[in-house]
Amino acid sequence: VTVRRPVTSLDDFRDLARRRLPRPVFDYLDGGADDERTVQANRDAFARVVLRPRVGVDVSRRDQSTDVLGTCVNSPVLLAPTALNRLLHPDGELAVARAASTFGTVFAVSTSASVAVEDIAGASTMPVWFQLYMANRDATSGTLRRVAAAGVDVVCLTLDTPVQGFRRRDVRNFLTFPPRLGPTTWRAFLSRPLWSWRYLRAEPVTFPNMTHLRERRSSLNPSVSWRKVAWLRGQWKGKLVVKGVTRGDDARRALLAGADGIIVSNHGGRQLDDGIGTLDCLTDVVDAVDGRAPVLLDGGVRRGTDVVKAIALGARAVLVGRPYCCGLAARGEAGVAEVLELLRAEIDRALALVGAARVADLDTTFVGAAPAAPLR
Ligand code: GLV
């Protein structure tokens, strides 16, 4: 008998994914822009905030459910849009959608998803959001009609991607979309036979939500300004969330353009390097928004205590990307479910230990700045 070592943190899922995936695919998932300092900044920002527990609080009944844009989620953790989930597991986005629905949270489907949004929505019993890059007006109008017909009522516009960030690992690994078996990649394929066998047998991985566009790069548009966001607002009857904001003044502009929600995000450190960690700019954004819309955050969330810190600093909820991708790569739908469950259990324990029975009880009194030098 082989005994499966218990998974004790999201880091363990990262290890499982690294062992399952060929290097170029793992690096695409795990890596970031340039020297990956923004990736690190997201983690460091959480490490610099400490928790200040309240004791003597009755925490025997704890509740982490919350409302996000009219949807009650079982835990304040949503699934961030990520590209091409079928590279990670043959079930791809369908597995993610099913796990999110069973758990009771929202999956934000990427424009670059590898399963059609109609099929993902069909596999979901929870609302799905659609992440949009604004290509040009015709393509955008077409996409909006399509996602509305699929039953999506929240579009999440990503603004941190006027051009593609430079991912050194992908270049060095000769990564193509989709990855192809060839002279520069055969060693990577050979090193992960199970993955390769499944990948080569499956339908080719494509971008079925960008059929009207010639290629992925053409979905990026460096001319998207707030004026175009306001145009989009006029085109879209559902809710509009603006993602990729790291400044209070931009959050105000997003609200002026008609946004119903803000996601503080730097694309998981995959776009601009040497950017500010998302938790480091959360307060600026929350103050600017001043309660007029929910503020969400992604980037570097790896622990239940991270979720508690973000909510204490004013986020309504967080999104995770890489962690559920690692769960998917390791164990398909069950792996995504385990990632969500692990975070839920960590949040539950963190709430009990900080003395907050409900996420709504969290406020800035629960956090402080880590001392610059260790206390003696
Ligand atoms: C896609 O948006 C990516 O970051 O790879």
PDB file of C-alpha atoms in Angstrom, residues 42 160 241-247 251 261-267 276-286 289 294-299 315 317 319:
ATOM      1  CA  ASN A  42       2.251  40.175  -2.935  1.00  0.00           C
ATOM      2  CA  ASP A 160      -3.714  45.730 -16.046  1.00  0.00           C
ATOM      3  CA  VAL A 241     -16.293  44.779 -11.950  1.00  0.00           C
ATOM      4  CA  VAL A 242     -13.002  46.482 -12.754  1.00  0.00           C
ATOM      5  CA  LYS A 243      -9.945  44.353 -12.056  1.00  0.00           C
ATOM      6  CA  GLY A 244      -6.340  45.418 -11.862  1.00  0.00           C
ATOM      7  CA  VAL A 245      -6.668  48.539  -9.736  1.00  0.00           C
ATOM      8  CA  THR A 246      -3.853  49.371  -7.298  1.00  0.00           C
ATOM      9  CA  ARG A 247      -4.505  53.100  -6.657  1.00  0.00           C
ATOM     10  CA  ALA A 251     -10.754  53.192  -8.009  1.00  0.00           C
ATOM     11  CA  GLY A 261     -17.102  46.495  -7.850  1.00  0.00           C
ATOM     12  CA  ILE A 262     -13.314  46.790  -7.776  1.00  0.00           C
ATOM     13  CA  ILE A 263     -10.674  44.074  -7.704  1.00  0.00           C
ATOM     14  CA  VAL A 264      -7.351  45.181  -6.297  1.00  0.00           C
ATOM     15  CA  SER A 265      -4.989  43.101  -8.387  1.00  0.00           C
ATOM     16  CA  ASN A 266      -1.687  43.146 -10.216  1.00  0.00           C
ATOM     17  CA  HIS A 267      -2.470  40.030 -12.238  1.00  0.00           C
ATOM     18  CA  ILE A 276       3.188  47.280  -5.257  1.00  0.00           C
ATOM     19  CA  GLY A 277       1.867  44.269  -3.353  1.00  0.00           C
ATOM     20  CA  THR A 278      -1.918  44.181  -3.470  1.00  0.00           C
ATOM     21  CA  LEU A 279      -2.392  44.140   0.312  1.00  0.00           C
ATOM     22  CA  ASP A 280      -0.111  47.200   0.502  1.00  0.00           C
ATOM     23  CA  CYS A 281      -2.500  49.281  -1.608  1.00  0.00           C
ATOM     24  CA  LEU A 282      -5.775  47.898  -0.295  1.00  0.00           C
ATOM     25  CA  THR A 283      -6.313  50.665   2.259  1.00  0.00           C
ATOM     26  CA  ASP A 284      -5.772  53.375  -0.368  1.00  0.00           C
ATOM     27  CA  VAL A 285      -8.443  51.794  -2.571  1.00  0.00           C
ATOM     28  CA  VAL A 286     -10.873  51.041   0.276  1.00  0.00           C
ATOM     29  CA  VAL A 289     -14.216  53.745  -2.604  1.00  0.00           C
ATOM     30  CA  PRO A 294     -17.366  46.088  -2.721  1.00  0.00           C
ATOM     31  CA  VAL A 295     -13.587  45.881  -2.976  1.00  0.00           C
ATOM     32  CA  LEU A 296     -12.047  42.468  -3.642  1.00  0.00           C
ATOM     33  CA  LEU A 297      -8.374  41.551  -3.697  1.00  0.00           C
ATOM     34  CA  ASP A 298      -6.203  38.923  -5.314  1.00  0.00           C
ATOM     35  CA  GLY A 299      -2.475  38.229  -5.395  1.00  0.00           C
ATOM     36  CA  ALA A 315     -11.878  43.742   1.366  1.00  0.00           C
ATOM     37  CA  ALA A 317     -13.617  38.853  -0.267  1.00  0.00           C
ATOM     38  CA  LEU A 319      -9.783  35.596  -5.140  1.00  0.00           C
TER      39      LEU A 319
END
